[in-house]
Coordinates of C-alpha atoms (C1' of nucleotides) in Angstrom, one line a residue:
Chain Z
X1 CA 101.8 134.1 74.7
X2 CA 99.1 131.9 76.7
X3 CA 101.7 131.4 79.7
X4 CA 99.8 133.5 82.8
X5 CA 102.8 135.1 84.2
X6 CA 103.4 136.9 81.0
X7 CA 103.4 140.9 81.9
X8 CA 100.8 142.6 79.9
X9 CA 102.5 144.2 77.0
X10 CA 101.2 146.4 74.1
X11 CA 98.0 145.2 73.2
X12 CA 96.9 147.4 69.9
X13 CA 97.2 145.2 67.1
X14 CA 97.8 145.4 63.6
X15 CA 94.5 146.2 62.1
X16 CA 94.1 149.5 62.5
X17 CA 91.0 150.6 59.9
X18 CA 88.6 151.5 62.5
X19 CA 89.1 154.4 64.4
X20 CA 91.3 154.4 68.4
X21 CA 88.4 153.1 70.9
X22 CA 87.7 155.7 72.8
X23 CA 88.6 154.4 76.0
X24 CA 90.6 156.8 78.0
X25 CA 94.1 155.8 79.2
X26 CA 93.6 155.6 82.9
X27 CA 90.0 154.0 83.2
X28 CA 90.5 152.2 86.2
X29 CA 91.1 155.7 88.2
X30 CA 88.5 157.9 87.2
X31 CA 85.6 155.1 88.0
X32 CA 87.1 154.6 91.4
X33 CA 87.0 158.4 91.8
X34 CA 83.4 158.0 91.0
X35 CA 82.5 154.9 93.2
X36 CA 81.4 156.4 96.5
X37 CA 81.3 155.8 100.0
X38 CA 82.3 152.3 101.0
X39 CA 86.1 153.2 101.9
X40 CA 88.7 153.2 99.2
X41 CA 92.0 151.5 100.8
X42 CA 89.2 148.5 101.8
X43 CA 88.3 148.5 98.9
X44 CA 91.6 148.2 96.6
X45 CA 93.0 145.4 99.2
X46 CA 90.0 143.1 97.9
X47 CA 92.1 141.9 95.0
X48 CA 95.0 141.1 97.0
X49 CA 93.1 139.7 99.8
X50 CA 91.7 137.3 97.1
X51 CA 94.7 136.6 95.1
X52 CA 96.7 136.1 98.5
X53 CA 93.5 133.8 99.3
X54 CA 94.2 132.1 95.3
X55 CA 98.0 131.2 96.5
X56 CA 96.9 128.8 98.9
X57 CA 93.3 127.7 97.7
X58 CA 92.7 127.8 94.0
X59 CA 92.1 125.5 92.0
X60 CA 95.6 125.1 89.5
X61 CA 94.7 121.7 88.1
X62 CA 92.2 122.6 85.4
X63 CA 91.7 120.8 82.4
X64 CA 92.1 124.3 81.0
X65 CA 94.8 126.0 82.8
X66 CA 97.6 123.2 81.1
X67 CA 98.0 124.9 78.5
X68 CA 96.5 127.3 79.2
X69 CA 95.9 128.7 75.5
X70 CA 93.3 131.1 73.9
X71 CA 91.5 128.3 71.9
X72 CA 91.7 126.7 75.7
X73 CA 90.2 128.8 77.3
X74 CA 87.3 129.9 75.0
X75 CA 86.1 126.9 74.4
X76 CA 86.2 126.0 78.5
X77 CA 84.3 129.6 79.1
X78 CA 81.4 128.3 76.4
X79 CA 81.2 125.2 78.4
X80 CA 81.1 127.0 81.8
X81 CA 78.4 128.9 80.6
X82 CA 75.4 127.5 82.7
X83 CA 77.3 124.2 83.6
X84 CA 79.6 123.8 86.8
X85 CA 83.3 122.5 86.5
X86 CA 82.7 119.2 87.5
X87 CA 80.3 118.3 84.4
X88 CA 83.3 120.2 81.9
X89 CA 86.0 118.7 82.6
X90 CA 85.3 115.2 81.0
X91 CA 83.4 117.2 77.5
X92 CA 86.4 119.5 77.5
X93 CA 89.2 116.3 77.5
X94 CA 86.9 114.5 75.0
X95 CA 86.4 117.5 72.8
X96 CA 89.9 119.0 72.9
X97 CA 91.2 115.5 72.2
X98 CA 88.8 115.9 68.9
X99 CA 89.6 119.3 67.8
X100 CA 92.7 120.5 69.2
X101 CA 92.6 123.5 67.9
X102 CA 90.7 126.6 66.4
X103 CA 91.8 125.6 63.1
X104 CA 90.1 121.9 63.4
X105 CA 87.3 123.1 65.2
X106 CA 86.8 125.8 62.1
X107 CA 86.9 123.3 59.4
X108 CA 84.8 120.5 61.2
X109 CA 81.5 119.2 60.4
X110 CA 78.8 121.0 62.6
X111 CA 77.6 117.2 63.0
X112 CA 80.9 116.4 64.4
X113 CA 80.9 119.9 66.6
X114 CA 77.2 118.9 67.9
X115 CA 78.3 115.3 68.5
X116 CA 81.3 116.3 70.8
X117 CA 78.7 118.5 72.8
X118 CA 76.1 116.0 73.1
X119 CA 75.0 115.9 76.6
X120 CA 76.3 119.5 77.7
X121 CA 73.1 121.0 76.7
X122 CA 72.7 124.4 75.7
X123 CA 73.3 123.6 72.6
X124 CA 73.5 126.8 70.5
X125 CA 76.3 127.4 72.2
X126 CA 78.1 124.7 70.1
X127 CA 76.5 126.2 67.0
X128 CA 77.9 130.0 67.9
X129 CA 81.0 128.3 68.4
X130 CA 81.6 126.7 65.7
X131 CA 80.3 129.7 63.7
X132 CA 82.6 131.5 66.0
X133 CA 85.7 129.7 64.5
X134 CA 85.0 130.0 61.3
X135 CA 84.7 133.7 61.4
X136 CA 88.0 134.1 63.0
X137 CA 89.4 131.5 60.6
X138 CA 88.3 134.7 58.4
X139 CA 88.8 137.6 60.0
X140 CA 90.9 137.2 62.5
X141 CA 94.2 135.2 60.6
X142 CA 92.7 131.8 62.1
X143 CA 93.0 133.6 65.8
X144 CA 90.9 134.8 68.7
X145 CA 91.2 138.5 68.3
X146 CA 92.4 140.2 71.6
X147 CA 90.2 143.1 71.8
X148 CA 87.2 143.5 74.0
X149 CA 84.6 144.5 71.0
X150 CA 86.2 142.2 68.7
X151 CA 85.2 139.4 70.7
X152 CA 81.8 140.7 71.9
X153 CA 81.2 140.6 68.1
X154 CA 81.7 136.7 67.6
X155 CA 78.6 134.3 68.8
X156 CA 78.3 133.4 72.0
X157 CA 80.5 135.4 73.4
X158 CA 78.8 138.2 75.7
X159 CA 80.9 140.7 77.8
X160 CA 81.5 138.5 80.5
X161 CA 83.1 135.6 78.8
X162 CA 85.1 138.5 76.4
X163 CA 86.7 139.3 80.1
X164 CA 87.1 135.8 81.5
X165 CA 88.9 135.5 77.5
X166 CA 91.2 138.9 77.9
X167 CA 92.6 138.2 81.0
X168 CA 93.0 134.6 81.5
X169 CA 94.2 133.8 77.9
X170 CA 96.4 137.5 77.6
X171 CA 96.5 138.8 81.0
X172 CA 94.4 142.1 79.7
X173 CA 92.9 143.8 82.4
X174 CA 89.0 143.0 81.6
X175 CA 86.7 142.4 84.3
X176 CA 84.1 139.6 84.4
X177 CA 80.8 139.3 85.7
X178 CA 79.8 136.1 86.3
X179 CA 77.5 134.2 88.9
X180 CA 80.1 134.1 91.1
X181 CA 81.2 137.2 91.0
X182 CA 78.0 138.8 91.0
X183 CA 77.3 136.9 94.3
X184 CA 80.2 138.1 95.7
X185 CA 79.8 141.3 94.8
X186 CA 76.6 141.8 96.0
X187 CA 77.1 140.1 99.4
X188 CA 80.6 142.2 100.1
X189 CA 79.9 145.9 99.2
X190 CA 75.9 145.3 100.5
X191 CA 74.3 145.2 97.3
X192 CA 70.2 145.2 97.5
X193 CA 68.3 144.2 94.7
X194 CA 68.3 141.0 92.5
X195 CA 71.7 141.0 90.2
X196 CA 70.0 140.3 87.0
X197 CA 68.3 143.8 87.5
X198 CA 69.6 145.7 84.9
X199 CA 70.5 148.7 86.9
X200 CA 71.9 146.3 89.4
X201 CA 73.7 144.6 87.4
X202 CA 75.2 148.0 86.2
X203 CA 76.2 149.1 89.7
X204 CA 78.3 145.3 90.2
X205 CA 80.3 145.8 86.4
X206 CA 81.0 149.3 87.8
X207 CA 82.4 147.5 90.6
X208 CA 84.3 145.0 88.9
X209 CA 86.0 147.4 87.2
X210 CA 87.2 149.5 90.5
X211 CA 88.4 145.9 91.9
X212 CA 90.7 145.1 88.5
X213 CA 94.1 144.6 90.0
X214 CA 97.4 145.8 88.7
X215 CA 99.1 142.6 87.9
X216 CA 98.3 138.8 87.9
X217 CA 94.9 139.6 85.9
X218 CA 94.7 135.6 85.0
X219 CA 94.7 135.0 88.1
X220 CA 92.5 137.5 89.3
X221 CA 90.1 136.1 87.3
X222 CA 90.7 132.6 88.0
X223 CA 90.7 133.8 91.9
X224 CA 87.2 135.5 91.4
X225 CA 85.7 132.1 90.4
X226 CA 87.5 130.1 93.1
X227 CA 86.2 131.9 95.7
X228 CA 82.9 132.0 94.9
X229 CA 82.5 128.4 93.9
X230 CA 84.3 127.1 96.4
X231 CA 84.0 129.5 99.7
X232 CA 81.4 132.5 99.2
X233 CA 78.9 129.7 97.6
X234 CA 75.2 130.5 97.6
X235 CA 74.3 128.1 100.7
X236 CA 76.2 128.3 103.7
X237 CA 79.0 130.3 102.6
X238 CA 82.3 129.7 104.7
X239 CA 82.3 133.4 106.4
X240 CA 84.4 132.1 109.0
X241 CA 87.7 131.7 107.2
X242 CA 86.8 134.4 104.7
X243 CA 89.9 136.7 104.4
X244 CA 87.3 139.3 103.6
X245 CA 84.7 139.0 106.8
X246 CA 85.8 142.0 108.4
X247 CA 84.9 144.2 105.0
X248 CA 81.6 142.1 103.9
X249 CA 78.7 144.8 104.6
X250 CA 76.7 141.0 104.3
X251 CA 78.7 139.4 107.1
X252 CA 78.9 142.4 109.4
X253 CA 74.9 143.8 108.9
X254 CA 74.4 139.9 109.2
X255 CA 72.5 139.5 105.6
X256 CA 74.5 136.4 104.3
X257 CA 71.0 134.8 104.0
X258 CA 69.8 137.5 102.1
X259 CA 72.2 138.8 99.8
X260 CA 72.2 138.5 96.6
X261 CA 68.5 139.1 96.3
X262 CA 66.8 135.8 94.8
X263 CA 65.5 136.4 91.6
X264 CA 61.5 137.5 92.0
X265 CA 59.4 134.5 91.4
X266 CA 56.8 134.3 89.1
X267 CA 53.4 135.4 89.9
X268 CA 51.5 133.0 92.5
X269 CA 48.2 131.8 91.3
X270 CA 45.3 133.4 92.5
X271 CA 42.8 131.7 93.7
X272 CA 39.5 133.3 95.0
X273 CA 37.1 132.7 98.0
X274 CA 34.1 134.1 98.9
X275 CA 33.0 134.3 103.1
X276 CA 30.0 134.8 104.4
X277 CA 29.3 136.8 107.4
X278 CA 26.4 136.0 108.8
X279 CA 24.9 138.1 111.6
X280 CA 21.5 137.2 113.4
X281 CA 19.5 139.5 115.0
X282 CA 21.4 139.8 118.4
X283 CA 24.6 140.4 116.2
X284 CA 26.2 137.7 116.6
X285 CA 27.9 136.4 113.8
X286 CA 28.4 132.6 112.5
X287 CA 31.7 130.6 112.4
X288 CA 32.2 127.5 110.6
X289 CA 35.0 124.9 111.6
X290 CA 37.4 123.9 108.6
X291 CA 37.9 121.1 107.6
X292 CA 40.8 118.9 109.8
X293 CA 43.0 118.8 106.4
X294 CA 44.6 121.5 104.0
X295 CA 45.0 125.4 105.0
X296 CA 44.0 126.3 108.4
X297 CA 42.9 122.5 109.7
X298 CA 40.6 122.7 112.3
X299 CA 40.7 126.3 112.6
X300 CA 36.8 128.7 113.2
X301 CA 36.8 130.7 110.4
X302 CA 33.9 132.3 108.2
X303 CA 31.6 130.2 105.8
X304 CA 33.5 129.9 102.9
X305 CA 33.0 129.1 99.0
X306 CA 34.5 129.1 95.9
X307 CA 31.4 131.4 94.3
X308 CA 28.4 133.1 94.7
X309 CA 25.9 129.9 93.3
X310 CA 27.8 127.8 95.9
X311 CA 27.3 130.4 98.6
X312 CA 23.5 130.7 97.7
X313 CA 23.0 127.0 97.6
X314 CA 25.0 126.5 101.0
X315 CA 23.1 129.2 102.7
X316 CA 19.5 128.7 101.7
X317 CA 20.4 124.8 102.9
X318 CA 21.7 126.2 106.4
X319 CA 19.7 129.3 107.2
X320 CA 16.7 131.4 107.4
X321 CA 17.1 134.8 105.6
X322 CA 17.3 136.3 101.9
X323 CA 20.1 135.7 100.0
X324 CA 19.6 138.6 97.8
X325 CA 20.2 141.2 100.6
X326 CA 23.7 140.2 100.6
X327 CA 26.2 143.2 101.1
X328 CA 29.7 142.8 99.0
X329 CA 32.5 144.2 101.3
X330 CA 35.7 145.1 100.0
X331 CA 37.8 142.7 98.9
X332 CA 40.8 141.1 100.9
X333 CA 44.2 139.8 99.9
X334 CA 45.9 137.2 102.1
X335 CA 49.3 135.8 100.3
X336 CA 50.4 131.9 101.1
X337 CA 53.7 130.2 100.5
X338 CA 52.3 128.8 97.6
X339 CA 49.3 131.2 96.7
X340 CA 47.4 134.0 97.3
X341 CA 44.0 134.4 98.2
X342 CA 41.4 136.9 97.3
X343 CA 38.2 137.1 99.8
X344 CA 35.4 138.9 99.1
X345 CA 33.7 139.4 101.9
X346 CA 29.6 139.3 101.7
X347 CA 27.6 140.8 104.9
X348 CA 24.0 138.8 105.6
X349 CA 21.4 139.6 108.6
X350 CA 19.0 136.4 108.9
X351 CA 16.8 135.0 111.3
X352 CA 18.8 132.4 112.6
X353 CA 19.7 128.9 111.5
X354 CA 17.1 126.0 110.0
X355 CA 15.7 123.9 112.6
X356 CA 16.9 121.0 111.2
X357 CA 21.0 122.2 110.9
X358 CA 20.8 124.0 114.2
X359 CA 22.7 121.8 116.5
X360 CA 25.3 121.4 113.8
X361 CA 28.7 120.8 115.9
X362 CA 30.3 122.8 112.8
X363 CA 28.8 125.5 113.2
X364 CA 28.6 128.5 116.0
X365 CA 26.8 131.6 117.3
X366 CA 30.0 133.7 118.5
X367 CA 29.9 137.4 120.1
X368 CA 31.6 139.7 119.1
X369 CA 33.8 140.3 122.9
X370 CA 34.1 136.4 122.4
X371 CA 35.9 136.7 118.7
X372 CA 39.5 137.5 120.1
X373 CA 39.3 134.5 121.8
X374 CA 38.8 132.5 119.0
X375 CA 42.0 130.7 116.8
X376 CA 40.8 132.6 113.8
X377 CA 42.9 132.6 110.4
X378 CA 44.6 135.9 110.2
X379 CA 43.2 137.5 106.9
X380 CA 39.5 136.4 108.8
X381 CA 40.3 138.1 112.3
X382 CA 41.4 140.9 110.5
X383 CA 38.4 141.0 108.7
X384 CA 36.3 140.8 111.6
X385 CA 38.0 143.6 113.5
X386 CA 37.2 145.9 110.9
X387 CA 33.6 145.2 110.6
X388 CA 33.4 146.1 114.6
X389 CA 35.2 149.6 114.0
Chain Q
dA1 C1' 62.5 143.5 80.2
dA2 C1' 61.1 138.7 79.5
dT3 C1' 62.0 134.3 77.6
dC4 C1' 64.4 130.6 76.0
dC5 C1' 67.8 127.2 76.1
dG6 C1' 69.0 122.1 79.2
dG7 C1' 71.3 119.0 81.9
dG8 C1' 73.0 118.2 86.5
dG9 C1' 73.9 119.2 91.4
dA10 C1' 72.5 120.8 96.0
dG11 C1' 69.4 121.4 99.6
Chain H
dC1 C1' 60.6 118.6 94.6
dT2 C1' 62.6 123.6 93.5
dC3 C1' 66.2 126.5 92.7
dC4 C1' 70.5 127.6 90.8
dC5 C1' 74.6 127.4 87.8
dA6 C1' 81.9 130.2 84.8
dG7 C1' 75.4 133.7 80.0
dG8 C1' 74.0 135.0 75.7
dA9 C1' 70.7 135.5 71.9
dT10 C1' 66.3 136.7 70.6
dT11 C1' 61.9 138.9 70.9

DNA sequence: AATCCGGGGAG
DNA sequence: CTCCCAGGATT
């Protein structure tokens, strides 16, 4: 029952209260009837591109995979969650060694449970499978039930781990959608749009499902995982000796770099800034040179402040004209690597400079046919240009 | 849809 | 340092 190469037999079981799912018999044709564009015959040779890829490649010498049994193999997917292979394999020995079984690991202490995954992390996935056990220790005979809903049902198990369960512990033709896969996905059929969008994420089970091959499902699986961990990986994948390159919309639009779409980061802080543009009578207007550290070093740019007292103080100490005449322009957004900057613009007519600041080597009468001359910051060129139309 | 859980590895 | 990873539960 857990060997791989078993053919997938019958699998309604015994307990038959609920009504028939009402899956249709032949799934896997009508959705690939529905998928369009992209080239069907392409399409269905993935899977034995990959598995033909598997033979000579995969990785057959997992903790897991000898024996390769239900309990096995749920308790190895609840590990993988969130944590690569290399940190498993040495919690999966320890904790199999412990609890060999779903019968132990149903009548254990949660103490001892939480002790065996000390260090994993994650740690609610112990509790959901411990309380996982114990409810098929219930319902289930003292089993793993082998039915897609069934599983979804326990604790900690989400669709994707259901499918990694079906197929590699039965053989059952579930699909899986996984990091890996989702990354592969995306980068071979051209998929835009970060993966953990739901509607994205939609589109890639709907192709997982088309993919499903006839036979070797474990493997399938087990092949899906492979590849991307170990040859589509997210950095510098190995498109070279991919058996897929000449299908990959990624690799042939050249988009490696940016497929999958990274997940949108947070919201940069906004900072504010507030410039002055000075003009004097013969409409010139006044530059000030940053300072030779932080953003823009050295660069001419406007007189610039954090806020309006600061501005006020600065001016009246620099130059001859009233303050309260200031004109607010609208407002400009300028986005950095690490921030983004509002400007508000404020437009002054004055005299000229103090006497006693006006030689200041900081400071600088410019013309306005002399401006595109200038190195000016973008977002303060810009604004320039625009006060000239 | 957003957030949380968490330690470790890669760049 | 940041980002990501064999996700799922909760809000």
């Amino acid at each position: 029952m857990n060997n791989r190469k078993t053919p997938r037999t019958s699998r309604r079981h015994e307990h038959s209260e609920e009504p028939a799912l009402p899956l249709p018999e032949k799934p896997r044709k009508q959705v690939l009837h529905r998928a369009q564009g992209d080239g069907e015959s392409a399409r269905r040779d993935i899977a034995g591109r990959l598995l033909a890829w598997f033979d000579r490649h995969g990785r057959f010498d997992l903790p897991w995979q000898h024996p390769r049994t239900p309990y096995r193999v749920w308790l190895s997917e609840i590990m993988l969650q969130q944590t690569q292979v290399s940190v498993v394999t040495g919690y999966f020995d320890r904790f199999i060694k412990a609890l060999p079984d779903l019968s132990a690991l149903a009548h254990a202490p949660q103490d001892d449970v939480l002790a065996l995954w000390s260090g994993l992390g994650y740690y609610a996935r112990a509790r959901n499978l411990h309380a996982a056990a114990k409810l098929c220790a219930e319902h289930h005979d003292g089993d793993l039930p082998r039915d897609l809903d069934a599983l979804v049902a326990l604790p900690g198990i989400g669709r994707s781990t259901a499918g990694a369960i079906l197929s590699q512990a039965w053989g059952d033709p579930a699909p899986i959608l996984d990091g890996n896969v989702k990354r592969v996905l995306c980068r071979v059929f051209g998929i835009d749009g970060w993966p953990g969008m739901p509607v994205v994420e939609k589109r890639l089970w709907s192709i997982a499902e088309t993919l499903l091959p006839q036979t070797r499902l474990a493997d399938w699986t087990q092949a899906q995982m492979d590849f991307g961990a170990t040859l589509c990986t997210r950095a510098n994948p190995a498109c070279a000796i991919c058996p897929l390159q000449d299908v990959c919309v990624a690799r042939i639009e050249g988009r490696i770099g940016e497929l999958p779409a990274p997940k949108p980061g947070k919201a940069l802080p906004q900072r504010e800034a507030l410039m002055l543009i000075v003009e004097d009578a013969d409409g010139r207007v006044l530059l000030w040179r940053r300072p030779p550290t932080g953003v823009w070093a050295s660069l001419w740019s406007l007189p610039q402040h954090e806020d309006i007292i600061e501005a006020q103080a600065w001016f009246e100490r620099h130059l001859d004209g009233d303050f309260a005449a200031a004109r607010a322009l609208p407002a400009l957004d300028h986005g950095f690597s690490h921030y983004r900057l509002r400007i508000q613009p404020h437009l002054i007519a004055v005299n000229g400079p103090r006497a006693a600041i006006g030689d200041n080597p900081d400071l600088r009468w410019v013309d306005r046919a002399e401006l595109t001359a200038i190195g000016l910051p973008a977002p303060v060129r810009k604004l320039l240009q625009e006060l000239t139309e």
